[in-house]
mmCIF file of C-alpha atoms and ligand atoms in Angstrom:
data_model
loop_
_atom_site.group_PDB
_atom_site.id
_atom_site.type_symbol
_atom_site.label_atom_id
_atom_site.label_comp_id
_atom_site.label_asym_id
_atom_site.label_seq_id
_atom_site.Cartn_x
_atom_site.Cartn_y
_atom_site.Cartn_z
ATOM 1 C CA MET A 1 234.830 -180.996 50.652
ATOM 2 C CA SER A 2 232.565 -183.818 49.522
ATOM 3 C CA SER A 3 232.911 -187.265 51.057
ATOM 4 C CA LEU A 4 232.190 -190.433 49.116
ATOM 5 C CA SER A 5 232.064 -192.674 52.191
ATOM 6 C CA VAL A 6 228.784 -194.363 53.103
ATOM 7 C CA ARG A 7 227.505 -196.538 55.913
ATOM 8 C CA ILE A 8 225.053 -199.238 54.906
ATOM 9 C CA ALA A 9 223.618 -201.825 57.291
ATOM 10 C CA GLY A 10 226.502 -201.146 59.675
ATOM 11 C CA MET A 11 229.068 -201.558 56.896
ATOM 12 C CA ASP A 12 231.452 -198.629 56.402
ATOM 13 C CA LEU A 13 232.516 -198.160 52.797
ATOM 14 C CA ASP A 14 235.132 -195.700 51.547
ATOM 15 C CA ASN A 15 232.943 -195.191 48.516
ATOM 16 C CA PRO A 16 229.460 -196.351 47.416
ATOM 17 C CA THR A 17 230.555 -198.720 44.641
ATOM 18 C CA MET A 18 230.490 -202.476 45.108
ATOM 19 C CA LEU A 19 231.487 -205.245 42.715
ATOM 20 C CA ALA A 20 228.270 -207.034 41.597
ATOM 21 C CA SER A 21 228.016 -210.794 42.055
ATOM 22 C CA GLY A 22 229.174 -212.984 39.196
ATOM 23 C CA ILE A 23 231.616 -210.605 37.536
ATOM 24 C CA MET A 24 235.274 -211.144 38.499
ATOM 25 C CA GLY A 25 234.165 -212.545 41.848
ATOM 26 C CA GLU A 26 234.855 -216.272 41.598
ATOM 27 C CA THR A 27 238.445 -216.271 42.805
ATOM 28 C CA GLY A 28 240.305 -214.585 45.634
ATOM 29 C CA PRO A 29 242.881 -212.917 43.338
ATOM 30 C CA SER A 30 240.195 -211.471 41.034
ATOM 31 C CA LEU A 31 238.329 -210.077 44.056
ATOM 32 C CA VAL A 32 241.527 -208.458 45.359
ATOM 33 C CA LYS A 33 242.111 -206.973 41.925
ATOM 34 C CA MET A 34 238.692 -205.305 41.961
ATOM 35 C CA ALA A 35 239.541 -203.681 45.292
ATOM 36 C CA GLU A 36 242.768 -202.373 43.727
ATOM 37 C CA TRP A 37 240.707 -200.882 40.889
ATOM 38 C CA GLY A 38 238.675 -198.872 43.400
ATOM 39 C CA ALA A 39 235.604 -200.857 44.547
ATOM 40 C CA GLY A 40 234.330 -199.910 48.003
ATOM 41 C CA ALA A 41 233.151 -203.485 48.719
ATOM 42 C CA LEU A 42 233.195 -206.824 46.925
ATOM 43 C CA VAL A 43 230.372 -209.279 46.377
ATOM 44 C CA THR A 44 231.490 -212.819 45.576
ATOM 45 C CA LYS A 45 230.117 -215.000 42.804
ATOM 46 C CA SER A 46 227.024 -216.819 44.135
ATOM 47 C CA ILE A 47 228.219 -219.951 45.916
ATOM 48 C CA GLY A 48 226.172 -223.085 46.575
ATOM 49 C CA ILE A 49 226.662 -226.111 48.774
ATOM 50 C CA GLU A 50 228.097 -228.422 46.101
ATOM 51 C CA PRO A 51 230.366 -227.613 43.140
ATOM 52 C CA ARG A 52 228.324 -226.897 40.015
ATOM 53 C CA PHE A 53 229.385 -226.668 36.380
ATOM 54 C CA GLY A 54 226.524 -224.546 35.107
ATOM 55 C CA TYR A 55 225.134 -224.874 31.575
ATOM 56 C CA SER A 56 227.099 -225.838 28.503
ATOM 57 C CA ASN A 57 228.103 -223.130 26.045
ATOM 58 C CA PRO A 58 226.936 -220.851 24.565
ATOM 59 C CA THR A 59 226.127 -219.198 27.889
ATOM 60 C CA LEU A 60 226.895 -215.571 27.021
ATOM 61 C CA VAL A 61 225.897 -213.362 24.095
ATOM 62 C CA GLU A 62 227.118 -209.813 23.722
ATOM 63 C CA LEU A 63 224.432 -207.497 22.371
ATOM 64 C CA PRO A 64 224.847 -203.804 21.466
ATOM 65 C CA PHE A 65 223.120 -202.790 24.715
ATOM 66 C CA GLY A 66 224.332 -205.391 27.218
ATOM 67 C CA TYR A 67 224.973 -209.071 27.868
ATOM 68 C CA LEU A 68 222.568 -211.976 27.820
ATOM 69 C CA ASN A 69 223.824 -214.850 29.980
ATOM 70 C CA CYS A 70 222.666 -218.232 31.200
ATOM 71 C CA MET A 71 225.727 -219.269 33.176
ATOM 72 C CA GLY A 72 223.539 -221.432 35.450
ATOM 73 C CA LEU A 73 225.392 -220.564 38.664
ATOM 74 C CA PRO A 74 228.711 -222.362 38.045
ATOM 75 C CA ASN A 75 230.777 -222.317 41.240
ATOM 76 C CA PRO A 76 233.307 -224.428 43.158
ATOM 77 C CA GLY A 77 231.035 -225.095 46.175
ATOM 78 C CA ILE A 78 231.257 -223.603 49.657
ATOM 79 C CA GLU A 79 234.010 -225.939 50.928
ATOM 80 C CA ALA A 80 236.515 -225.021 48.221
ATOM 81 C CA PHE A 81 235.523 -221.359 48.333
ATOM 82 C CA GLY A 82 237.149 -220.950 51.762
ATOM 83 C CA ASP A 83 240.581 -220.635 50.107
ATOM 84 C CA GLU A 84 239.318 -217.843 47.848
ATOM 85 C CA MET A 85 237.802 -216.009 50.820
ATOM 86 C CA SER A 86 241.075 -216.027 52.732
ATOM 87 C CA ILE A 87 242.836 -214.489 49.722
ATOM 88 C CA ALA A 88 239.986 -211.994 49.186
ATOM 89 C CA SER A 89 240.204 -210.825 52.795
ATOM 90 C CA THR A 90 243.681 -209.402 52.099
ATOM 91 C CA ALA A 91 241.927 -206.683 50.076
ATOM 92 C CA ASN A 92 240.965 -205.097 53.413
ATOM 93 C CA ILE A 93 237.556 -203.931 52.249
ATOM 94 C CA PRO A 94 234.219 -205.555 53.169
ATOM 95 C CA ILE A 95 233.501 -208.838 51.377
ATOM 96 C CA VAL A 96 229.874 -209.813 50.913
ATOM 97 C CA GLY A 97 229.346 -213.542 50.415
ATOM 98 C CA SER A 98 226.673 -214.219 47.785
ATOM 99 C CA ILE A 99 224.917 -217.548 48.268
ATOM 100 C CA PHE A 100 222.190 -219.609 46.632
ATOM 101 C CA ALA A 101 220.314 -222.700 47.789
ATOM 102 C CA SER A 102 217.012 -224.445 47.136
ATOM 103 C CA ASP A 103 215.608 -224.034 50.658
ATOM 104 C CA GLU A 104 216.034 -222.151 53.921
ATOM 105 C CA ASP A 105 218.247 -224.807 55.535
ATOM 106 C CA GLY A 106 220.655 -224.616 52.627
ATOM 107 C CA PHE A 107 220.767 -220.818 52.810
ATOM 108 C CA ALA A 108 221.338 -220.912 56.579
ATOM 109 C CA GLU A 109 224.166 -223.434 56.227
ATOM 110 C CA LEU A 110 225.896 -221.411 53.510
ATOM 111 C CA ALA A 111 225.456 -218.170 55.441
ATOM 112 C CA GLY A 112 227.131 -219.714 58.492
ATOM 113 C CA ARG A 113 230.073 -220.836 56.369
ATOM 114 C CA MET A 114 230.425 -217.386 54.820
ATOM 115 C CA GLU A 115 230.383 -215.854 58.313
ATOM 116 C CA ASP A 116 233.127 -218.295 59.386
ATOM 117 C CA TYR A 117 235.147 -217.295 56.313
ATOM 118 C CA GLY A 118 235.048 -213.665 57.465
ATOM 119 C CA ALA A 119 232.350 -212.265 55.164
ATOM 120 C CA TYR A 120 231.136 -208.890 56.351
ATOM 121 C CA ALA A 121 227.588 -209.707 55.175
ATOM 122 C CA VAL A 122 225.772 -212.286 53.089
ATOM 123 C CA GLU A 123 223.772 -211.561 49.960
ATOM 124 C CA LEU A 124 220.983 -214.060 49.303
ATOM 125 C CA ASN A 125 220.577 -214.699 45.595
ATOM 126 C CA LEU A 126 216.781 -214.887 45.379
ATOM 127 C CA SER A 127 216.785 -213.696 41.813
ATOM 128 C CA CYS A 128 218.833 -215.664 39.276
ATOM 129 C CA PRO A 129 216.511 -216.083 36.242
ATOM 130 C CA HIS A 130 218.168 -219.165 34.738
ATOM 131 C CA ALA A 131 218.799 -221.895 37.335
ATOM 132 C CA GLU A 132 215.964 -224.339 37.905
ATOM 133 C CA GLY A 133 214.933 -224.668 41.554
ATOM 134 C CA TYR A 134 216.996 -221.658 42.652
ATOM 135 C CA GLY A 135 217.016 -217.886 42.524
ATOM 136 C CA MET A 136 213.961 -216.333 40.954
ATOM 137 C CA GLU A 137 211.911 -219.503 41.400
ATOM 138 C CA LEU A 138 212.090 -218.878 45.176
ATOM 139 C CA GLY A 139 212.379 -215.116 45.095
ATOM 140 C CA THR A 140 209.035 -214.331 43.507
ATOM 141 C CA ASP A 141 207.011 -215.775 46.393
ATOM 142 C CA PRO A 142 206.924 -213.345 49.354
ATOM 143 C CA GLU A 143 206.169 -216.128 51.882
ATOM 144 C CA THR A 144 209.182 -218.165 50.782
ATOM 145 C CA VAL A 145 211.370 -215.064 50.844
ATOM 146 C CA ARG A 146 210.231 -214.192 54.369
ATOM 147 C CA SER A 147 210.986 -217.655 55.681
ATOM 148 C CA ILE A 148 214.417 -217.840 54.024
ATOM 149 C CA VAL A 149 215.442 -214.417 55.355
ATOM 150 C CA THR A 150 214.111 -215.263 58.824
ATOM 151 C CA ALA A 151 216.015 -218.558 58.866
ATOM 152 C CA VAL A 152 219.274 -216.947 57.777
ATOM 153 C CA LYS A 153 218.905 -214.049 60.246
ATOM 154 C CA GLY A 154 218.398 -216.573 63.034
ATOM 155 C CA SER A 155 221.555 -218.460 62.168
ATOM 156 C CA ILE A 156 224.245 -215.768 61.799
ATOM 157 C CA ASN A 157 225.382 -212.491 63.369
ATOM 158 C CA ILE A 158 226.372 -210.609 60.219
ATOM 159 C CA PRO A 159 224.022 -208.469 58.077
ATOM 160 C CA VAL A 160 221.765 -210.179 55.555
ATOM 161 C CA PHE A 161 221.142 -208.620 52.147
ATOM 162 C CA ALA A 162 218.537 -210.075 49.779
ATOM 163 C CA LYS A 163 218.955 -209.621 46.033
ATOM 164 C CA VAL A 164 215.610 -209.395 44.274
ATOM 165 C CA THR A 165 214.414 -209.989 40.750
ATOM 166 C CA PRO A 166 212.601 -207.527 38.502
ATOM 167 C CA ASN A 167 210.831 -210.494 36.861
ATOM 168 C CA THR A 168 207.738 -210.287 39.051
ATOM 169 C CA GLU A 169 204.635 -208.232 39.692
ATOM 170 C CA LYS A 170 205.273 -208.734 43.395
ATOM 171 C CA LEU A 171 208.496 -206.736 43.695
ATOM 172 C CA VAL A 172 207.259 -204.555 46.552
ATOM 173 C CA ASP A 173 205.691 -207.505 48.392
ATOM 174 C CA VAL A 174 208.974 -209.377 48.079
ATOM 175 C CA GLY A 175 210.839 -206.336 49.420
ATOM 176 C CA LYS A 176 208.450 -206.120 52.363
ATOM 177 C CA ALA A 177 208.965 -209.830 53.031
ATOM 178 C CA VAL A 178 212.733 -209.234 53.215
ATOM 179 C CA GLN A 179 212.159 -206.429 55.710
ATOM 180 C CA GLU A 180 209.677 -208.448 57.783
ATOM 181 C CA GLY A 181 212.123 -211.355 57.883
ATOM 182 C CA GLY A 182 214.709 -209.026 59.450
ATOM 183 C CA GLY A 183 216.785 -208.454 56.305
ATOM 184 C CA ASP A 184 219.279 -205.592 56.579
ATOM 185 C CA ALA A 185 219.197 -204.385 52.968
ATOM 186 C CA VAL A 186 217.609 -205.153 49.607
ATOM 187 C CA VAL A 187 219.781 -205.385 46.506
ATOM 188 C CA ALA A 188 217.887 -204.549 43.298
ATOM 189 C CA ILE A 189 218.090 -205.859 40.599
ATOM 190 C CA ASN A 190 219.330 -209.116 39.172
ATOM 191 C CA THR A 191 219.187 -209.690 35.405
ATOM 192 C CA VAL A 192 215.976 -209.487 33.369
ATOM 193 C CA LYS A 193 214.762 -212.742 31.796
ATOM 194 C CA ALA A 194 215.240 -212.448 28.043
ATOM 195 C CA MET A 195 216.251 -214.268 24.859
ATOM 196 C CA PHE A 196 218.025 -213.732 21.556
ATOM 197 C CA ILE A 197 217.352 -215.542 18.272
ATOM 198 C CA ASN A 198 219.985 -215.657 15.555
ATOM 199 C CA VAL A 199 218.008 -215.383 12.312
ATOM 200 C CA GLU A 200 220.681 -217.097 10.215
ATOM 201 C CA MET A 201 220.683 -220.094 12.553
ATOM 202 C CA LYS A 202 216.924 -219.720 13.044
ATOM 203 C CA ARG A 203 217.477 -220.724 16.654
ATOM 204 C CA PRO A 204 217.804 -219.175 20.106
ATOM 205 C CA VAL A 205 221.543 -218.744 20.675
ATOM 206 C CA LEU A 206 221.797 -219.578 24.378
ATOM 207 C CA SER A 207 222.014 -223.274 25.268
ATOM 208 C CA ASN A 208 219.326 -222.681 27.898
ATOM 209 C CA ILE A 209 217.102 -220.811 25.354
ATOM 210 C CA THR A 210 216.509 -217.962 27.826
ATOM 211 C CA GLY A 211 218.940 -216.068 30.016
ATOM 212 C CA GLY A 212 219.354 -212.884 32.004
ATOM 213 C CA LEU A 213 219.874 -209.506 30.350
ATOM 214 C CA SER A 214 222.319 -207.106 32.007
ATOM 215 C CA GLY A 215 223.946 -203.816 31.047
ATOM 216 C CA PRO A 216 222.517 -200.421 30.034
ATOM 217 C CA ALA A 217 219.320 -201.920 28.564
ATOM 218 C CA ILE A 218 218.071 -202.785 32.047
ATOM 219 C CA ARG A 219 218.991 -199.595 33.906
ATOM 220 C CA PRO A 220 215.562 -197.949 33.595
ATOM 221 C CA ILE A 221 214.016 -201.138 35.009
ATOM 222 C CA GLY A 222 216.465 -201.204 37.913
ATOM 223 C CA VAL A 223 215.948 -197.533 38.708
ATOM 224 C CA ARG A 224 212.180 -198.036 38.687
ATOM 225 C CA CYS A 225 212.507 -201.001 41.053
ATOM 226 C CA VAL A 226 214.699 -199.046 43.492
ATOM 227 C CA TYR A 227 212.281 -196.107 43.354
ATOM 228 C CA GLU A 228 209.289 -198.331 44.168
ATOM 229 C CA LEU A 229 211.122 -200.164 46.956
ATOM 230 C CA TYR A 230 212.266 -196.869 48.505
ATOM 231 C CA GLU A 231 208.637 -195.726 48.762
ATOM 232 C CA ALA A 232 207.626 -198.930 50.562
ATOM 233 C CA LEU A 233 210.598 -199.951 52.754
ATOM 234 C CA ASP A 234 212.582 -198.594 55.696
ATOM 235 C CA ILE A 235 215.716 -200.732 55.208
ATOM 236 C CA PRO A 236 218.509 -199.482 52.928
ATOM 237 C CA LEU A 237 218.719 -200.331 49.238
ATOM 238 C CA ILE A 238 221.651 -201.220 47.010
ATOM 239 C CA GLY A 239 221.072 -200.415 43.327
ATOM 240 C CA VAL A 240 222.437 -202.531 40.489
ATOM 241 C CA GLY A 241 221.733 -202.893 36.793
ATOM 242 C CA GLY A 242 223.314 -201.134 33.838
ATOM 243 C CA ILE A 243 225.459 -198.642 35.707
ATOM 244 C CA GLU A 244 228.185 -197.484 33.313
ATOM 245 C CA ASN A 245 228.995 -193.945 34.465
ATOM 246 C CA TRP A 246 228.461 -191.401 37.249
ATOM 247 C CA ARG A 247 225.092 -190.251 35.915
ATOM 248 C CA ASP A 248 223.795 -193.824 35.950
ATOM 249 C CA ALA A 249 225.022 -194.261 39.528
ATOM 250 C CA LEU A 250 223.394 -191.009 40.632
ATOM 251 C CA GLU A 251 220.084 -192.075 39.079
ATOM 252 C CA TYR A 252 220.057 -195.061 41.434
ATOM 253 C CA ILE A 253 221.152 -192.965 44.424
ATOM 254 C CA MET A 254 218.482 -190.349 43.769
ATOM 255 C CA ALA A 255 215.890 -193.120 43.366
ATOM 256 C CA GLY A 256 216.844 -194.339 46.856
ATOM 257 C CA ALA A 257 219.983 -196.487 46.768
ATOM 258 C CA THR A 258 222.643 -195.896 49.441
ATOM 259 C CA ALA A 259 225.227 -197.912 47.513
ATOM 260 C CA ILE A 260 225.476 -199.237 43.978
ATOM 261 C CA GLN A 261 226.936 -202.343 42.387
ATOM 262 C CA VAL A 262 228.655 -202.512 39.041
ATOM 263 C CA GLY A 263 228.937 -205.586 36.855
ATOM 264 C CA SER A 264 228.720 -205.754 33.067
ATOM 265 C CA VAL A 265 230.471 -202.428 32.521
ATOM 266 C CA LEU A 266 233.711 -204.024 33.749
ATOM 267 C CA GLY A 267 233.623 -206.295 30.691
ATOM 268 C CA ARG A 268 232.099 -203.760 28.319
ATOM 269 C CA LYS A 269 234.297 -200.786 29.171
ATOM 270 C CA GLY A 270 237.070 -201.951 31.475
ATOM 271 C CA LEU A 271 238.195 -202.094 35.065
ATOM 272 C CA ASP A 272 238.723 -198.348 35.348
ATOM 273 C CA SER A 273 234.933 -197.973 35.553
ATOM 274 C CA PHE A 274 234.937 -197.743 39.364
ATOM 275 C CA ARG A 275 237.262 -194.733 39.281
ATOM 276 C CA GLU A 276 235.416 -193.061 36.420
ATOM 277 C CA ILE A 277 232.094 -193.406 38.222
ATOM 278 C CA LEU A 278 233.541 -192.134 41.508
ATOM 279 C CA GLY A 279 235.392 -189.224 39.906
ATOM 280 C CA GLY A 280 232.191 -188.106 38.186
ATOM 281 C CA ILE A 281 230.105 -188.377 41.355
ATOM 282 C CA GLU A 282 232.670 -186.396 43.355
ATOM 283 C CA ASN A 283 232.794 -183.681 40.711
ATOM 284 C CA TYR A 284 228.985 -183.477 40.619
ATOM 285 C CA MET A 285 228.853 -183.209 44.420
ATOM 286 C CA ASN A 286 231.421 -180.419 44.474
ATOM 287 C CA ILE A 287 229.604 -178.453 41.784
ATOM 288 C CA SER A 288 226.127 -179.066 43.228
ATOM 289 C CA GLY A 289 226.986 -178.494 46.890
ATOM 290 C CA PHE A 290 226.322 -181.987 48.259
ATOM 291 C CA ASN A 291 228.803 -182.960 50.942
ATOM 292 C CA SER A 292 227.691 -186.558 51.456
ATOM 293 C CA ILE A 293 226.247 -189.405 49.392
ATOM 294 C CA GLU A 294 223.525 -189.835 52.024
ATOM 295 C CA SER A 295 222.256 -186.300 51.363
ATOM 296 C CA MET A 296 221.402 -187.367 47.797
ATOM 297 C CA VAL A 297 219.765 -190.716 48.621
ATOM 298 C CA GLY A 298 216.135 -190.670 47.518
ATOM 299 C CA ILE A 299 216.023 -186.977 46.597
ATOM 300 C CA ALA A 300 214.094 -187.775 43.418
ATOM 301 C CA HIS A 301 211.121 -188.494 45.686
ATOM 302 C CA GLU A 302 210.982 -184.980 47.182
HETATM 303 C C1 FMN B 401 228.009 -213.258 33.508
HETATM 304 C C2 FMN B 401 227.150 -212.852 34.686
HETATM 305 C C3 FMN B 401 227.097 -213.664 35.805
HETATM 306 C C4 FMN B 401 226.315 -213.300 36.906
HETATM 307 N N1 FMN B 401 226.292 -214.105 38.014
HETATM 308 C C5 FMN B 401 225.571 -213.731 39.099
HETATM 309 C C6 FMN B 401 225.582 -214.514 40.285
HETATM 310 O O1 FMN B 401 226.275 -215.522 40.403
HETATM 311 N N2 FMN B 401 224.803 -214.109 41.328
HETATM 312 C C7 FMN B 401 224.030 -212.972 41.279
HETATM 313 O O2 FMN B 401 223.349 -212.640 42.260
HETATM 314 N N3 FMN B 401 224.025 -212.190 40.165
HETATM 315 C C8 FMN B 401 224.768 -212.543 39.090
HETATM 316 N N4 FMN B 401 224.772 -211.743 37.978
HETATM 317 C C9 FMN B 401 223.946 -210.525 37.958
HETATM 318 C C10 FMN B 401 224.766 -209.287 38.325
HETATM 319 O O3 FMN B 401 225.267 -209.371 39.639
HETATM 320 C C11 FMN B 401 223.905 -208.011 38.202
HETATM 321 O O4 FMN B 401 222.790 -208.092 39.082
HETATM 322 C C12 FMN B 401 223.391 -207.817 36.786
HETATM 323 O O5 FMN B 401 224.346 -208.184 35.833
HETATM 324 C C13 FMN B 401 222.968 -206.368 36.544
HETATM 325 O O6 FMN B 401 224.046 -205.491 36.733
HETATM 326 P P1 FMN B 401 224.971 -204.963 35.501
HETATM 327 O O7 FMN B 401 224.027 -204.477 34.464
HETATM 328 O O8 FMN B 401 225.817 -203.892 36.125
HETATM 329 O O9 FMN B 401 225.761 -206.144 35.043
HETATM 330 C C14 FMN B 401 225.559 -212.092 36.870
HETATM 331 C C15 FMN B 401 225.617 -211.278 35.730
HETATM 332 C C16 FMN B 401 226.410 -211.630 34.646
HETATM 333 C C17 FMN B 401 226.458 -210.717 33.446
#
């Protein structure tokens, strides 16, 4: 009988799916709902020190192959987010607190607050492509990444995940910097910097001109990133980007991911996506003779 449970960075999950940051993760009730729909763990919306409104609309365009967004990290701030975390904890599955800041002190402060709120781990957003001074602007420099991860590791006792961007030539160096800083897992990938021009308006549609592309269009990029990181790193990987069904999830697992996150598909296809992905993986394992997820991790490298 195949088992879907996985252990990643000391975190025991009933199944390898996690809710990706920024999709249904801004309130406690929406996080609980995602657990009810089958997620094995929940990642919160990225939270900063102060409340932030993000960019003005339009901040989201739906394209045939995914979403393009420039939300700009809207969030209620870490103080107010405590209430959402206490509601989210009633889901009784691991909650990963996603955080963003402009420097290592900010990250360390936020990580400590997330630990106090009962987060099982923190996920450092080093990869948002559309918020000036945050995310990708820090996450493409390996030195900066190393010092942020080191600072956060030194300030908390829960695992530290770092979410990396595909928008760099230095992906593997950034991954190594996470590992050298003591990071417990790398999450790959965040959205791909992109834009869309409406030819009738003769203008870029997003208020911020550029945004981050998510959904099926980016899956081959995400799988490539996980594959390259798996060759270079010893810490576990969490794959994210364009996963819409069990085959997509298995691509990431075979490339080297121990767990996967799902985001855009929840809007594009519905909340039943967790169960559809898991049902398909379980069926594949039964037919193919795999009795654990771990036995499939990285097999595309053999
Ligand atoms: C509307 C929207 C908001 C997002 N907000 C965040 C965020 O706050 N923090 C973060 O790390 N990633 C954020 N992401 C990126 C997702 O977590 C994920 O990395 C990306 O969408 C690729 O996965 P997907 O193709 O399954 O959506 C956001 C994505 C979307 C579409």
